[in-house]
Structure formats: C-alpha cells, structure tokens
Amino acid sequence: MKINDTNRIGALNHYQKQSESRVSGVNKARQKDEVQISTAAKEMLTTSQASSAERKKLIEELKQSVTTGTYHVEANKIAEKILPYLKQ
C-alpha cells in the first residue's frame, strides 16, 4: 500500500499545531518575576555582615573544642529552645 498525500481527508497534524501554539505563545507579553526583600530581612543581612568576624572567631573556637573533645552540650538549654516549637 502506498500513501502519497498525508493531508487528505481532514488529517490532523498534532505536532504542527503544538509548534504553532508555541510560536504564538512567544509573541504574547510575558510577565516578569519580581522579588521584594522586606526591611526585616535587609536588617538581618546587615547585622550578619557586621558581626561576621566575631562569628568566625566563635566558630573556630567551637571547632577546636569539638576536636579536642572538651565541648559540652547542655541538654537543658536545648530542651528550653525546642519546647516552644513542640507545643505548637
């Protein structure tokens, strides 16, 4: 059997319709994404940058105490901080 004409008798080309819809979709106006940073977040960023030297020093001290085995975890303080989250 030989088929010469594929566009006869109302044959549909789904791939062509999809590509046409993509081309027409490109021409439509696109919405742009927008990010807004709150004042609280900006304040947190500036505070973290200001105290970064102090934080680095504290982290190095903690690393050293963990390495030497002198770091002690106070379970009561951890429990006090976790308790409000567990009550929610």
mmCIF file of N, CA and C in Angstrom:
data_model
loop_
_atom_site.group_PDB
_atom_site.id
_atom_site.type_symbol
_atom_site.label_atom_id
_atom_site.label_comp_id
_atom_site.label_asym_id
_atom_site.label_seq_id
_atom_site.Cartn_x
_atom_site.Cartn_y
_atom_site.Cartn_z
ATOM 1 N N MET A 1 0.845 -1.159 0.000
ATOM 2 C CA MET A 1 0.000 0.000 0.000
ATOM 3 C C MET A 1 0.897 1.231 0.000
ATOM 4 N N LYS A 2 0.566 2.182 -0.837
ATOM 5 C CA LYS A 2 1.363 3.384 -0.964
ATOM 6 C C LYS A 2 0.503 4.597 -0.633
ATOM 7 N N ILE A 3 0.990 5.443 0.273
ATOM 8 C CA ILE A 3 0.262 6.651 0.643
ATOM 9 C C ILE A 3 1.066 7.844 0.138
ATOM 10 N N ASN A 4 0.485 8.589 -0.765
ATOM 11 C CA ASN A 4 1.196 9.725 -1.347
ATOM 12 C C ASN A 4 0.864 11.045 -0.671
ATOM 13 N N ASP A 5 -0.362 11.239 -0.302
ATOM 14 C CA ASP A 5 -0.785 12.523 0.239
ATOM 15 C C ASP A 5 -1.258 12.332 1.674
ATOM 16 N N THR A 6 -0.534 12.912 2.612
ATOM 17 C CA THR A 6 -0.878 12.726 4.029
ATOM 18 C C THR A 6 -1.852 13.771 4.534
ATOM 19 N N ASN A 7 -2.114 14.831 3.762
ATOM 20 C CA ASN A 7 -3.011 15.895 4.208
ATOM 21 C C ASN A 7 -4.434 15.730 3.690
ATOM 22 N N ARG A 8 -4.789 14.604 3.221
ATOM 23 C CA ARG A 8 -6.128 14.436 2.653
ATOM 24 C C ARG A 8 -7.125 13.984 3.700
ATOM 25 N N ILE A 9 -8.353 14.192 3.407
ATOM 26 C CA ILE A 9 -9.498 13.763 4.206
ATOM 27 C C ILE A 9 -9.383 14.272 5.652
ATOM 28 N N GLY A 10 -9.060 15.512 5.805
ATOM 29 C CA GLY A 10 -9.071 16.138 7.127
ATOM 30 C C GLY A 10 -8.070 15.569 8.105
ATOM 31 N N ALA A 11 -6.966 15.074 7.620
ATOM 32 C CA ALA A 11 -5.946 14.519 8.516
ATOM 33 C C ALA A 11 -5.386 15.639 9.403
ATOM 34 N N LEU A 12 -5.125 15.313 10.655
ATOM 35 C CA LEU A 12 -4.628 16.310 11.601
ATOM 36 C C LEU A 12 -3.142 16.093 11.868
ATOM 37 N N ASN A 13 -2.450 17.159 11.909
ATOM 38 C CA ASN A 13 -1.044 17.090 12.268
ATOM 39 C C ASN A 13 -0.896 17.746 13.640
ATOM 40 N N HIS A 14 -0.902 16.933 14.664
ATOM 41 C CA HIS A 14 -0.870 17.439 16.030
ATOM 42 C C HIS A 14 0.447 18.151 16.341
ATOM 43 N N TYR A 15 1.530 17.670 15.790
ATOM 44 C CA TYR A 15 2.822 18.287 16.063
ATOM 45 C C TYR A 15 2.901 19.696 15.498
ATOM 46 N N GLN A 16 2.294 19.895 14.346
ATOM 47 C CA GLN A 16 2.304 21.224 13.742
ATOM 48 C C GLN A 16 1.478 22.190 14.583
ATOM 49 N N LYS A 17 0.345 21.743 15.094
ATOM 50 C CA LYS A 17 -0.481 22.601 15.937
ATOM 51 C C LYS A 17 0.259 22.973 17.222
ATOM 52 N N GLN A 18 0.983 22.025 17.798
ATOM 53 C CA GLN A 18 1.748 22.320 19.004
ATOM 54 C C GLN A 18 2.830 23.350 18.738
ATOM 55 N N SER A 19 3.537 23.206 17.633
ATOM 56 C CA SER A 19 4.601 24.159 17.338
ATOM 57 C C SER A 19 4.021 25.534 17.023
ATOM 58 N N GLU A 20 2.849 25.578 16.374
ATOM 59 C CA GLU A 20 2.216 26.864 16.103
ATOM 60 C C GLU A 20 1.783 27.542 17.395
ATOM 61 N N SER A 21 1.285 26.780 18.343
ATOM 62 C CA SER A 21 0.859 27.372 19.607
ATOM 63 C C SER A 21 2.063 27.881 20.398
ATOM 64 N N ARG A 22 3.193 27.201 20.274
ATOM 65 C CA ARG A 22 4.407 27.673 20.949
ATOM 66 C C ARG A 22 4.881 28.985 20.344
ATOM 67 N N VAL A 23 4.823 29.097 19.033
ATOM 68 C CA VAL A 23 5.261 30.317 18.366
ATOM 69 C C VAL A 23 4.340 31.466 18.732
ATOM 70 N N SER A 24 3.034 31.235 18.751
ATOM 71 C CA SER A 24 2.109 32.306 19.110
ATOM 72 C C SER A 24 2.241 32.664 20.586
ATOM 73 N N GLY A 25 2.603 31.689 21.434
ATOM 74 C CA GLY A 25 2.801 31.948 22.848
ATOM 75 C C GLY A 25 4.015 32.809 23.111
ATOM 76 N N VAL A 26 5.019 32.715 22.254
ATOM 77 C CA VAL A 26 6.231 33.517 22.410
ATOM 78 C C VAL A 26 5.922 34.979 22.158
ATOM 79 N N ASN A 27 5.003 35.252 21.254
ATOM 80 C CA ASN A 27 4.684 36.631 20.907
ATOM 81 C C ASN A 27 3.880 37.345 21.990
ATOM 82 N N LYS A 28 3.219 36.599 22.846
ATOM 83 C CA LYS A 28 2.423 37.207 23.907
ATOM 84 C C LYS A 28 3.352 37.873 24.921
ATOM 85 N N ALA A 29 2.831 38.876 25.595
ATOM 86 C CA ALA A 29 3.618 39.575 26.614
ATOM 87 C C ALA A 29 3.859 38.635 27.786
ATOM 88 N N ARG A 30 5.093 38.590 28.215
ATOM 89 C CA ARG A 30 5.446 37.710 29.333
ATOM 90 C C ARG A 30 5.490 38.518 30.623
ATOM 91 N N GLN A 31 5.077 37.871 31.689
ATOM 92 C CA GLN A 31 5.171 38.508 32.996
ATOM 93 C C GLN A 31 6.594 38.344 33.507
ATOM 94 N N LYS A 32 7.076 39.360 34.160
ATOM 95 C CA LYS A 32 8.417 39.290 34.716
ATOM 96 C C LYS A 32 8.318 38.949 36.194
ATOM 97 N N ASP A 33 9.266 38.144 36.653
ATOM 98 C CA ASP A 33 9.319 37.802 38.068
ATOM 99 C C ASP A 33 9.847 38.987 38.851
ATOM 100 N N GLU A 34 9.363 39.114 40.046
ATOM 101 C CA GLU A 34 9.770 40.230 40.885
ATOM 102 C C GLU A 34 10.021 39.723 42.296
ATOM 103 N N VAL A 35 11.102 40.196 42.888
ATOM 104 C CA VAL A 35 11.447 39.809 44.244
ATOM 105 C C VAL A 35 11.483 41.056 45.110
ATOM 106 N N GLN A 36 10.833 40.969 46.256
ATOM 107 C CA GLN A 36 10.850 42.083 47.199
ATOM 108 C C GLN A 36 11.422 41.581 48.515
ATOM 109 N N ILE A 37 12.433 42.273 48.984
ATOM 110 C CA ILE A 37 13.076 41.892 50.239
ATOM 111 C C ILE A 37 12.557 42.816 51.335
ATOM 112 N N SER A 38 12.055 42.228 52.391
ATOM 113 C CA SER A 38 11.470 43.020 53.470
ATOM 114 C C SER A 38 12.557 43.778 54.230
ATOM 115 N N THR A 39 12.136 44.777 54.965
ATOM 116 C CA THR A 39 13.087 45.568 55.750
ATOM 117 C C THR A 39 13.715 44.720 56.846
ATOM 118 N N ALA A 40 12.947 43.783 57.391
ATOM 119 C CA ALA A 40 13.489 42.899 58.427
ATOM 120 C C ALA A 40 14.613 42.032 57.861
ATOM 121 N N ALA A 41 14.428 41.540 56.634
ATOM 122 C CA ALA A 41 15.458 40.719 56.002
ATOM 123 C C ALA A 41 16.697 41.546 55.695
ATOM 124 N N LYS A 42 16.493 42.788 55.255
ATOM 125 C CA LYS A 42 17.629 43.673 54.990
ATOM 126 C C LYS A 42 18.404 43.951 56.274
ATOM 127 N N GLU A 43 17.671 44.144 57.364
ATOM 128 C CA GLU A 43 18.316 44.399 58.649
ATOM 129 C C GLU A 43 19.111 43.185 59.111
ATOM 130 N N MET A 44 18.539 41.997 58.922
ATOM 131 C CA MET A 44 19.238 40.774 59.302
ATOM 132 C C MET A 44 20.522 40.614 58.489
ATOM 133 N N LEU A 45 20.462 40.970 57.217
ATOM 134 C CA LEU A 45 21.629 40.850 56.356
ATOM 135 C C LEU A 45 22.746 41.779 56.822
ATOM 136 N N THR A 46 22.403 43.008 57.142
ATOM 137 C CA THR A 46 23.428 43.953 57.585
ATOM 138 C C THR A 46 24.002 43.550 58.941
ATOM 139 N N THR A 47 23.179 43.005 59.819
ATOM 140 C CA THR A 47 23.693 42.588 61.129
ATOM 141 C C THR A 47 24.599 41.387 60.986
ATOM 142 N N SER A 48 24.252 40.473 60.102
ATOM 143 C CA SER A 48 25.095 39.288 59.936
ATOM 144 C C SER A 48 26.428 39.655 59.301
ATOM 145 N N GLN A 49 26.432 40.638 58.417
ATOM 146 C CA GLN A 49 27.686 41.056 57.802
ATOM 147 C C GLN A 49 28.562 41.798 58.797
ATOM 148 N N ALA A 50 27.953 42.564 59.687
ATOM 149 C CA ALA A 50 28.719 43.341 60.657
ATOM 150 C C ALA A 50 29.406 42.441 61.672
ATOM 151 N N SER A 51 28.746 41.381 62.062
ATOM 152 C CA SER A 51 29.307 40.516 63.101
ATOM 153 C C SER A 51 29.974 39.269 62.524
ATOM 154 N N SER A 52 30.312 39.280 61.262
ATOM 155 C CA SER A 52 30.879 38.078 60.655
ATOM 156 C C SER A 52 32.261 37.746 61.227
ATOM 157 N N ALA A 53 33.052 38.749 61.586
ATOM 158 C CA ALA A 53 34.371 38.485 62.170
ATOM 159 C C ALA A 53 34.224 37.823 63.539
ATOM 160 N N GLU A 54 33.265 38.316 64.325
ATOM 161 C CA GLU A 54 33.024 37.731 65.645
ATOM 162 C C GLU A 54 32.512 36.304 65.505
ATOM 163 N N ARG A 55 31.645 36.109 64.536
ATOM 164 C CA ARG A 55 31.069 34.781 64.315
ATOM 165 C C ARG A 55 32.141 33.788 63.878
ATOM 166 N N LYS A 56 33.031 34.218 63.006
ATOM 167 C CA LYS A 56 34.114 33.333 62.555
ATOM 168 C C LYS A 56 34.992 32.917 63.728
ATOM 169 N N LYS A 57 35.263 33.850 64.618
ATOM 170 C CA LYS A 57 36.082 33.545 65.792
ATOM 171 C C LYS A 57 35.380 32.523 66.677
ATOM 172 N N LEU A 58 34.075 32.720 66.887
ATOM 173 C CA LEU A 58 33.306 31.786 67.709
ATOM 174 C C LEU A 58 33.269 30.397 67.072
ATOM 175 N N ILE A 59 33.097 30.346 65.779
ATOM 176 C CA ILE A 59 33.056 29.054 65.082
ATOM 177 C C ILE A 59 34.387 28.334 65.195
ATOM 178 N N GLU A 60 35.474 29.055 65.059
ATOM 179 C CA GLU A 60 36.797 28.435 65.196
ATOM 180 C C GLU A 60 37.001 27.892 66.606
ATOM 181 N N GLU A 61 36.558 28.638 67.609
ATOM 182 C CA GLU A 61 36.670 28.164 68.991
ATOM 183 C C GLU A 61 35.845 26.896 69.197
ATOM 184 N N LEU A 62 34.633 26.878 68.622
ATOM 185 C CA LEU A 62 33.782 25.680 68.747
ATOM 186 C C LEU A 62 34.410 24.485 68.042
ATOM 187 N N LYS A 63 34.967 24.700 66.859
ATOM 188 C CA LYS A 63 35.632 23.614 66.131
ATOM 189 C C LYS A 63 36.787 23.045 66.941
ATOM 190 N N GLN A 64 37.546 23.930 67.541
ATOM 191 C CA GLN A 64 38.696 23.497 68.326
ATOM 192 C C GLN A 64 38.250 22.697 69.550
ATOM 193 N N SER A 65 37.199 23.159 70.228
ATOM 194 C CA SER A 65 36.737 22.433 71.411
ATOM 195 C C SER A 65 36.133 21.083 71.045
ATOM 196 N N VAL A 66 35.477 20.994 69.883
ATOM 197 C CA VAL A 66 34.932 19.707 69.433
ATOM 198 C C VAL A 66 36.078 18.763 69.084
ATOM 199 N N THR A 67 37.103 19.296 68.419
ATOM 200 C CA THR A 67 38.246 18.471 68.026
ATOM 201 C C THR A 67 38.985 17.924 69.236
ATOM 202 N N THR A 68 39.157 18.752 70.240
ATOM 203 C CA THR A 68 39.874 18.301 71.440
ATOM 204 C C THR A 68 39.006 17.478 72.372
ATOM 205 N N GLY A 69 37.687 17.512 72.156
ATOM 206 C CA GLY A 69 36.786 16.721 72.993
ATOM 207 C C GLY A 69 36.346 17.436 74.252
ATOM 208 N N THR A 70 36.530 18.738 74.322
ATOM 209 C CA THR A 70 36.140 19.490 75.511
ATOM 210 C C THR A 70 34.791 20.184 75.352
ATOM 211 N N TYR A 71 34.142 20.005 74.244
ATOM 212 C CA TYR A 71 32.843 20.651 74.014
ATOM 213 C C TYR A 71 31.768 19.904 74.783
ATOM 214 N N HIS A 72 30.981 20.647 75.559
ATOM 215 C CA HIS A 72 29.917 20.042 76.373
ATOM 216 C C HIS A 72 28.569 20.633 75.963
ATOM 217 N N VAL A 73 27.623 19.763 75.672
ATOM 218 C CA VAL A 73 26.275 20.179 75.288
ATOM 219 C C VAL A 73 25.404 20.200 76.536
ATOM 220 N N GLU A 74 24.738 21.327 76.765
ATOM 221 C CA GLU A 74 23.833 21.425 77.901
ATOM 222 C C GLU A 74 22.422 21.077 77.432
ATOM 223 N N ALA A 75 21.960 19.912 77.860
ATOM 224 C CA ALA A 75 20.669 19.395 77.403
ATOM 225 C C ALA A 75 19.508 20.283 77.840
ATOM 226 N N ASN A 76 19.610 20.902 79.005
ATOM 227 C CA ASN A 76 18.524 21.758 79.497
ATOM 228 C C ASN A 76 18.296 22.955 78.571
ATOM 229 N N LYS A 77 19.375 23.576 78.113
ATOM 230 C CA LYS A 77 19.243 24.732 77.222
ATOM 231 C C LYS A 77 18.640 24.329 75.884
ATOM 232 N N ILE A 78 19.045 23.177 75.375
ATOM 233 C CA ILE A 78 18.479 22.695 74.107
ATOM 234 C C ILE A 78 16.990 22.411 74.265
ATOM 235 N N ALA A 79 16.631 21.775 75.362
ATOM 236 C CA ALA A 79 15.221 21.470 75.613
ATOM 237 C C ALA A 79 14.391 22.740 75.745
ATOM 238 N N GLU A 80 14.922 23.770 76.389
ATOM 239 C CA GLU A 80 14.199 25.036 76.530
ATOM 240 C C GLU A 80 13.940 25.687 75.170
ATOM 241 N N LYS A 81 14.883 25.565 74.251
ATOM 242 C CA LYS A 81 14.725 26.163 72.925
ATOM 243 C C LYS A 81 13.768 25.353 72.047
ATOM 244 N N ILE A 82 13.748 24.029 72.207
ATOM 245 C CA ILE A 82 12.906 23.162 71.380
ATOM 246 C C ILE A 82 11.463 23.125 71.881
ATOM 247 N N LEU A 83 11.260 23.270 73.168
ATOM 248 C CA LEU A 83 9.938 23.134 73.766
ATOM 249 C C LEU A 83 8.866 24.021 73.143
ATOM 250 N N PRO A 84 9.101 25.306 72.875
ATOM 251 C CA PRO A 84 8.050 26.124 72.253
ATOM 252 C C PRO A 84 7.602 25.606 70.876
ATOM 253 N N TYR A 85 8.517 25.052 70.115
ATOM 254 C CA TYR A 85 8.156 24.506 68.810
ATOM 255 C C TYR A 85 7.324 23.248 68.937
ATOM 256 N N LEU A 86 7.602 22.433 69.957
ATOM 257 C CA LEU A 86 6.848 21.208 70.153
ATOM 258 C C LEU A 86 5.449 21.464 70.679
ATOM 259 N N LYS A 87 5.259 22.596 71.378
ATOM 260 C CA LYS A 87 3.939 22.921 71.913
ATOM 261 C C LYS A 87 2.983 23.402 70.834
ATOM 262 N N GLN A 88 3.503 23.875 69.720
ATOM 263 C CA GLN A 88 2.627 24.377 68.647
ATOM 264 C C GLN A 88 1.902 23.276 68.036
#
